[in-house]
Amino acid sequence: MSFASRVKDEITRLQLEKDPKRGLLSGLLQSLASIGISNTGISLTLKISNGQIAKRAALDLRDLYDVRSQFSVIKQQKLHKRNIYRITVNEKVKEILNDLDLWTDRGLQDHPRMMFLSTDEMVRGYVAGTFLATGSINRPTSSNYHMEVTANSEGHADFLIKLLTKFRIPAKRTERRKKTIVYVKSGEAIADFLILIGANDALMEFENERINRDYFNNFQRLENINIANEQKTLAVAQKQIEAIQYLLDRKLEHLLRKEDLEVAMLRMEFQDASFNELAKEYYNRTGVLLSKSGIRHRFNKVLALKEKYEERERELEGTNE
């Protein structure tokens, strides 16, 4: 089961009071319901690809409005296609849609009015119902945080963004395949969204994965820094070794001061050591404390002496030519 499916499964098991249940049903019907008009009256039909959501919708319709739904399954013939669960209501349709603030003389309206969603619990229910209908969310192990719902129209999308903004959840909209999508990208915002819709188990799973990944990422960043520092240390050490070897080959080491030569010979003995490690070893041998900058200063003298004699060699070569 995908993470999005687990979130939806948790929502379908929530025990809600009457008003948040109305909010959830309003959001669900807003996205999935269609109206049919015939000689026998008005009918309401929902087509849902998730059996648990279909069952929840039918039970809420019964509990809130005392109506009996016709429940049928449309079996999909194509490979990997899920069954479609169809719920049809033939009674009290206007009463239901009016109570859920979805009815107009022209049929279903874009979205309910804010006065319908008069409490935070009603808003939570409506957003949860919308997510049940058209929502998706990436698995928490993904590095790409993403949650989205499909809106019926630009007006519906703006309405959803307004509701989410009320709970400080930054959402945006985009167009994809001629559909209007409302989406949330940041991990913090998705965690807040899961809190909003009451998916507490999913929230714990999401946050645990985030903590584990952030720990790993921080650890990896530290490892990368350490590797970079080690590579830098080795490159610097190699340059120092080459300078010292240059002086030794030409018997120029006597031109160094005693303490500078001591550090130089220590480098030749510990070629991969960091400045801190060299300073510690120098203290063990001489009893003299040297800082990293002190070690660096002595190596700078070695490098300067090498450069001085290299320059002389180049001048002599130029003269001989």
GROMACS .gro file of C-alpha atoms in nm:
model
  321
    1MET     CA    1   0.000   0.000   0.000
    2SER     CA    2   0.138   0.341  -0.097
    3PHE     CA    3   0.185   0.616   0.158
    4ALA     CA    4  -0.100   0.815   0.000
    5SER     CA    5  -0.327   0.510   0.034
    6ARG     CA    6  -0.231   0.472   0.400
    7VAL     CA    7  -0.316   0.838   0.460
    8LYS     CA    8  -0.655   0.792   0.294
    9ASP     CA    9  -0.721   0.468   0.482
   10GLU     CA   10  -0.653   0.647   0.810
   11ILE     CA   11  -0.893   0.930   0.719
   12THR     CA   12  -1.171   0.682   0.637
   13ARG     CA   13  -1.136   0.538   0.989
   14LEU     CA   14  -1.166   0.873   1.169
   15GLN     CA   15  -1.456   0.902   1.413
   16LEU     CA   16  -1.607   1.242   1.337
   17GLU     CA   17  -1.886   1.447   1.489
   18LYS     CA   18  -2.173   1.566   1.270
   19ASP     CA   19  -2.028   1.898   1.145
   20PRO     CA   20  -1.679   1.776   1.047
   21LYS     CA   21  -1.850   1.474   0.887
   22ARG     CA   22  -2.060   1.717   0.680
   23GLY     CA   23  -1.741   1.902   0.586
   24LEU     CA   24  -1.573   1.578   0.475
   25LEU     CA   25  -1.875   1.473   0.270
   26SER     CA   26  -1.894   1.820   0.112
   27GLY     CA   27  -1.529   1.799   0.001
   28LEU     CA   28  -1.575   1.446  -0.130
   29LEU     CA   29  -1.893   1.518  -0.323
   30GLN     CA   30  -1.752   1.848  -0.450
   31SER     CA   31  -1.481   1.658  -0.636
   32LEU     CA   32  -1.650   1.332  -0.731
   33ALA     CA   33  -2.028   1.378  -0.752
   34SER     CA   34  -2.233   1.418  -1.066
   35ILE     CA   35  -2.603   1.499  -1.092
   36GLY     CA   36  -2.854   1.326  -1.314
   37ILE     CA   37  -3.200   1.465  -1.393
   38SER     CA   38  -3.481   1.247  -1.526
   39ASN     CA   39  -3.859   1.212  -1.512
   40THR     CA   40  -3.825   1.041  -1.176
   41GLY     CA   41  -3.630   1.331  -1.024
   42ILE     CA   42  -3.270   1.417  -0.940
   43SER     CA   43  -3.005   1.153  -0.872
   44LEU     CA   44  -2.658   1.186  -0.726
   45THR     CA   45  -2.375   0.958  -0.839
   46LEU     CA   46  -2.023   0.912  -0.709
   47LYS     CA   47  -1.757   0.701  -0.881
   48ILE     CA   48  -1.469   0.611  -0.650
   49SER     CA   49  -1.167   0.387  -0.717
   50ASN     CA   50  -1.103   0.315  -0.347
   51GLY     CA   51  -1.340   0.073  -0.176
   52GLN     CA   52  -1.280   0.209   0.175
   53ILE     CA   53  -1.356   0.564   0.063
   54ALA     CA   54  -1.671   0.447  -0.115
   55LYS     CA   55  -1.784   0.265   0.199
   56ARG     CA   56  -1.717   0.574   0.412
   57ALA     CA   57  -1.917   0.796   0.174
   58ALA     CA   58  -2.216   0.558   0.175
   59LEU     CA   59  -2.212   0.529   0.556
   60ASP     CA   60  -2.189   0.906   0.606
   61LEU     CA   61  -2.479   0.964   0.366
   62ARG     CA   62  -2.685   0.713   0.560
   63ASP     CA   63  -2.589   0.851   0.903
   64LEU     CA   64  -2.643   1.216   0.814
   65TYR     CA   65  -2.947   1.197   0.586
   66ASP     CA   66  -3.100   0.856   0.643
   67VAL     CA   67  -3.079   0.763   0.276
   68ARG     CA   68  -3.008   0.426   0.125
   69SER     CA   69  -2.748   0.429  -0.152
   70GLN     CA   70  -2.730   0.192  -0.445
   71PHE     CA   71  -2.385   0.040  -0.441
   72SER     CA   72  -2.232  -0.128  -0.747
   73VAL     CA   73  -1.889  -0.229  -0.872
   74ILE     CA   74  -1.765  -0.157  -1.223
   75LYS     CA   75  -1.495  -0.411  -1.304
   76GLN     CA   76  -1.213  -0.275  -1.517
   77GLN     CA   77  -1.099  -0.502  -1.799
   78LYS     CA   78  -0.759  -0.342  -1.856
   79LEU     CA   79  -0.455  -0.483  -1.681
   80HIS     CA   80  -0.368  -0.319  -1.346
   81LYS     CA   81  -0.684  -0.107  -1.356
   82ARG     CA   82  -0.866  -0.092  -1.024
   83ASN     CA   83  -1.239  -0.149  -0.988
   84ILE     CA   84  -1.466   0.154  -0.976
   85TYR     CA   85  -1.723   0.170  -0.697
   86ARG     CA   86  -2.039   0.355  -0.794
   87ILE     CA   87  -2.273   0.502  -0.534
   88THR     CA   88  -2.610   0.632  -0.649
   89VAL     CA   89  -2.857   0.826  -0.435
   90ASN     CA   90  -3.209   0.879  -0.569
   91GLU     CA   91  -3.372   1.047  -0.269
   92LYS     CA   92  -3.324   1.373  -0.079
   93VAL     CA   93  -3.060   1.485  -0.330
   94LYS     CA   94  -3.147   1.856  -0.311
   95GLU     CA   95  -3.166   1.836   0.068
   96ILE     CA   96  -2.824   1.673   0.085
   97LEU     CA   97  -2.657   1.918  -0.154
   98ASN     CA   98  -2.819   2.218   0.012
   99ASP     CA   99  -2.702   2.098   0.352
  100LEU     CA  100  -2.349   2.058   0.215
  101ASP     CA  101  -2.372   2.404   0.050
  102LEU     CA  102  -2.308   2.259  -0.296
  103TRP     CA  103  -2.643   2.317  -0.470
  104THR     CA  104  -2.737   2.594  -0.707
  105ASP     CA  105  -3.014   2.621  -0.963
  106ARG     CA  106  -2.752   2.540  -1.226
  107GLY     CA  107  -2.631   2.228  -1.046
  108LEU     CA  108  -2.320   2.178  -0.833
  109GLN     CA  109  -2.138   2.501  -0.753
  110ASP     CA  110  -1.760   2.549  -0.761
  111HIS     CA  111  -1.718   2.531  -0.386
  112PRO     CA  112  -1.914   2.590  -0.066
  113ARG     CA  113  -1.923   2.935   0.089
  114MET     CA  114  -1.691   3.025   0.375
  115MET     CA  115  -1.995   3.070   0.598
  116PHE     CA  116  -2.064   2.696   0.555
  117LEU     CA  117  -1.715   2.613   0.681
  118SER     CA  118  -1.777   2.819   0.992
  119THR     CA  119  -1.547   2.625   1.227
  120ASP     CA  120  -1.194   2.488   1.205
  121GLU     CA  121  -1.335   2.136   1.235
  122MET     CA  122  -1.556   2.192   0.931
  123VAL     CA  123  -1.255   2.316   0.733
  124ARG     CA  124  -1.050   2.014   0.844
  125GLY     CA  125  -1.328   1.784   0.730
  126TYR     CA  126  -1.367   1.958   0.393
  127VAL     CA  127  -0.993   1.947   0.318
  128ALA     CA  128  -0.979   1.581   0.426
  129GLY     CA  129  -1.271   1.499   0.196
  130THR     CA  130  -1.105   1.676  -0.096
  131PHE     CA  131  -0.784   1.480  -0.035
  132LEU     CA  132  -0.979   1.153  -0.021
  133ALA     CA  133  -1.131   1.237  -0.358
  134THR     CA  134  -0.832   1.353  -0.562
  135GLY     CA  135  -0.528   1.377  -0.335
  136SER     CA  136  -0.184   1.223  -0.367
  137ILE     CA  137   0.132   1.253  -0.161
  138ASN     CA  138   0.485   1.126  -0.219
  139ARG     CA  139   0.624   0.858   0.008
  140PRO     CA  140   0.817   1.008   0.300
  141THR     CA  141   1.138   0.833   0.189
  142SER     CA  142   1.137   1.046  -0.126
  143SER     CA  143   1.370   1.344  -0.136
  144ASN     CA  144   1.102   1.532  -0.331
  145TYR     CA  145   0.834   1.643  -0.084
  146HIS     CA  146   0.507   1.681  -0.272
  147MET     CA  147   0.135   1.673  -0.189
  148GLU     CA  148  -0.140   1.768  -0.432
  149VAL     CA  149  -0.513   1.765  -0.493
  150THR     CA  150  -0.697   1.818  -0.820
  151ALA     CA  151  -0.942   2.108  -0.818
  152ASN     CA  152  -1.261   2.128  -1.024
  153SER     CA  153  -1.181   2.479  -1.146
  154GLU     CA  154  -0.953   2.775  -1.086
  155GLY     CA  155  -1.213   2.911  -0.842
  156HIS     CA  156  -1.212   2.584  -0.649
  157ALA     CA  157  -0.829   2.587  -0.648
  158ASP     CA  158  -0.817   2.941  -0.510
  159PHE     CA  159  -1.073   2.843  -0.246
  160LEU     CA  160  -0.858   2.547  -0.134
  161ILE     CA  161  -0.547   2.766  -0.122
  162LYS     CA  162  -0.738   3.015   0.094
  163LEU     CA  163  -0.838   2.737   0.335
  164LEU     CA  164  -0.483   2.604   0.360
  165THR     CA  165  -0.341   2.953   0.407
  166LYS     CA  166  -0.573   2.994   0.705
  167PHE     CA  167  -0.370   2.717   0.872
  168ARG     CA  168  -0.038   2.864   0.754
  169ILE     CA  169   0.012   2.593   0.492
  170PRO     CA  170   0.168   2.756   0.183
  171ALA     CA  171   0.004   2.612  -0.129
  172LYS     CA  172   0.025   2.699  -0.497
  173ARG     CA  173  -0.166   2.604  -0.808
  174THR     CA  174  -0.058   2.490  -1.150
  175GLU     CA  175  -0.211   2.351  -1.469
  176ARG     CA  176  -0.135   1.996  -1.577
  177ARG     CA  177  -0.305   1.809  -1.860
  178LYS     CA  178  -0.587   2.064  -1.863
  179LYS     CA  179  -0.646   2.012  -1.490
  180THR     CA  180  -0.593   2.262  -1.209
  181ILE     CA  181  -0.367   2.127  -0.937
  182VAL     CA  182  -0.320   2.266  -0.585
  183TYR     CA  183   0.010   2.152  -0.439
  184VAL     CA  184   0.234   2.179  -0.133
  185LYS     CA  185   0.610   2.119  -0.159
  186SER     CA  186   0.793   2.164   0.172
  187GLY     CA  187   0.827   1.892   0.435
  188GLU     CA  188   0.708   2.125   0.711
  189ALA     CA  189   0.397   2.221   0.513
  190ILE     CA  190   0.310   1.858   0.436
  191ALA     CA  191   0.348   1.769   0.805
  192ASP     CA  192   0.109   2.053   0.890
  193PHE     CA  193  -0.130   1.928   0.622
  194LEU     CA  194  -0.134   1.579   0.775
  195ILE     CA  195  -0.209   1.736   1.114
  196LEU     CA  196  -0.490   1.940   0.956
  197ILE     CA  197  -0.668   1.637   0.809
  198GLY     CA  198  -0.622   1.426   1.122
  199ALA     CA  199  -0.382   1.168   0.974
  200ASN     CA  200  -0.176   1.134   1.292
  201ASP     CA  201  -0.036   0.786   1.223
  202ALA     CA  202   0.076   0.898   0.878
  203LEU     CA  203   0.226   1.210   1.036
  204MET     CA  204   0.439   0.998   1.271
  205GLU     CA  205   0.561   0.786   0.980
  206PHE     CA  206   0.635   1.096   0.773
  207GLU     CA  207   0.822   1.274   1.053
  208ASN     CA  208   1.024   0.964   1.148
  209GLU     CA  209   1.139   0.927   0.789
  210ARG     CA  210   1.221   1.297   0.773
  211ILE     CA  211   1.428   1.275   1.091
  212ASN     CA  212   1.613   0.968   0.964
  213ARG     CA  213   1.680   1.125   0.625
  214ASP     CA  214   1.784   1.460   0.772
  215TYR     CA  215   2.019   1.276   1.009
  216PHE     CA  216   2.165   1.081   0.717
  217ASN     CA  217   2.191   1.396   0.504
  218ASN     CA  218   2.363   1.588   0.784
  219PHE     CA  219   2.594   1.293   0.844
  220GLN     CA  220   2.667   1.274   0.472
  221ARG     CA  221   2.736   1.648   0.458
  222LEU     CA  222   2.981   1.612   0.747
  223GLU     CA  223   3.143   1.317   0.570
  224ASN     CA  224   3.175   1.521   0.252
  225ILE     CA  225   3.333   1.807   0.446
  226ASN     CA  226   3.573   1.565   0.614
  227ILE     CA  227   3.667   1.410   0.281
  228ALA     CA  228   3.722   1.755   0.129
  229ASN     CA  229   3.935   1.857   0.428
  230GLU     CA  230   4.137   1.537   0.405
  231GLN     CA  231   4.196   1.590   0.035
  232LYS     CA  232   4.298   1.949   0.102
  233THR     CA  233   4.530   1.836   0.383
  234LEU     CA  234   4.695   1.578   0.156
  235ALA     CA  235   4.740   1.832  -0.124
  236VAL     CA  236   4.898   2.084   0.114
  237ALA     CA  237   5.115   1.813   0.270
  238GLN     CA  238   5.236   1.700  -0.072
  239LYS     CA  239   5.338   2.055  -0.161
  240GLN     CA  240   5.531   2.082   0.167
  241ILE     CA  241   5.700   1.745   0.114
  242GLU     CA  242   5.812   1.847  -0.235
  243ALA     CA  243   5.956   2.172  -0.097
  244ILE     CA  244   6.141   1.994   0.185
  245GLN     CA  245   6.277   1.729  -0.054
  246TYR     CA  246   6.395   2.007  -0.287
  247LEU     CA  247   6.596   2.163  -0.004
  248LEU     CA  248   6.734   1.827   0.110
  249ASP     CA  249   6.842   1.729  -0.241
  250ARG     CA  250   7.037   2.054  -0.272
  251LYS     CA  251   7.166   2.042   0.085
  252LEU     CA  252   6.996   2.372   0.166
  253GLU     CA  253   6.822   2.260   0.486
  254HIS     CA  254   7.094   2.427   0.696
  255LEU     CA  255   6.951   2.762   0.582
  256LEU     CA  256   6.638   2.695   0.786
  257ARG     CA  257   6.617   2.791   1.149
  258LYS     CA  258   6.641   2.496   1.390
  259GLU     CA  259   6.269   2.507   1.486
  260ASP     CA  260   6.163   2.536   1.120
  261LEU     CA  261   6.379   2.238   1.026
  262GLU     CA  262   6.231   2.035   1.314
  263VAL     CA  263   5.880   2.086   1.180
  264ALA     CA  264   5.998   2.012   0.825
  265MET     CA  265   6.154   1.680   0.927
  266LEU     CA  266   5.842   1.596   1.126
  267ARG     CA  267   5.643   1.637   0.805
  268MET     CA  268   5.872   1.397   0.621
  269GLU     CA  269   5.812   1.142   0.897
  270PHE     CA  270   5.432   1.193   0.911
  271GLN     CA  271   5.343   1.274   0.553
  272ASP     CA  272   4.963   1.241   0.587
  273ALA     CA  273   4.929   1.417   0.923
  274SER     CA  274   4.716   1.727   0.971
  275PHE     CA  275   4.855   2.045   1.127
  276ASN     CA  276   4.687   1.953   1.456
  277GLU     CA  277   4.846   1.609   1.452
  278LEU     CA  278   5.187   1.757   1.373
  279ALA     CA  279   5.149   2.013   1.653
  280LYS     CA  280   5.065   1.733   1.899
  281GLU     CA  281   5.364   1.525   1.790
  282TYR     CA  282   5.590   1.832   1.806
  283TYR     CA  283   5.479   1.895   2.164
  284ASN     CA  284   5.541   1.530   2.258
  285ARG     CA  285   5.898   1.556   2.131
  286THR     CA  286   5.998   1.908   2.232
  287GLY     CA  287   5.755   2.016   2.502
  288VAL     CA  288   5.683   2.327   2.295
  289LEU     CA  289   5.320   2.414   2.220
  290LEU     CA  290   5.249   2.518   1.865
  291SER     CA  291   4.914   2.621   1.720
  292LYS     CA  292   4.794   2.531   1.370
  293SER     CA  293   4.890   2.881   1.258
  294GLY     CA  294   5.235   2.832   1.415
  295ILE     CA  295   5.287   2.512   1.219
  296ARG     CA  296   5.162   2.681   0.902
  297HIS     CA  297   5.397   2.976   0.958
  298ARG     CA  298   5.701   2.744   0.975
  299PHE     CA  299   5.601   2.563   0.658
  300ASN     CA  300   5.558   2.898   0.485
  301LYS     CA  301   5.925   2.965   0.558
  302VAL     CA  302   6.018   2.631   0.402
  303LEU     CA  303   5.810   2.711   0.093
  304ALA     CA  304   5.954   3.061   0.070
  305LEU     CA  305   6.313   2.928   0.081
  306LYS     CA  306   6.235   2.675  -0.192
  307GLU     CA  307   6.078   2.942  -0.413
  308LYS     CA  308   6.377   3.170  -0.357
  309TYR     CA  309   6.626   2.908  -0.481
  310GLU     CA  310   6.401   2.796  -0.764
  311GLU     CA  311   6.398   3.156  -0.885
  312ARG     CA  312   6.778   3.165  -0.869
  313GLU     CA  313   6.798   2.844  -1.073
  314ARG     CA  314   6.570   2.990  -1.338
  315GLU     CA  315   6.784   3.304  -1.355
  316LEU     CA  316   7.101   3.096  -1.395
  317GLU     CA  317   6.942   2.890  -1.669
  318GLY     CA  318   6.847   3.212  -1.847
  319THR     CA  319   7.201   3.344  -1.822
  320ASN     CA  320   7.353   3.021  -1.957
  321GLU     CA  321   7.123   3.033  -2.258
   0.00000   0.00000   0.00000
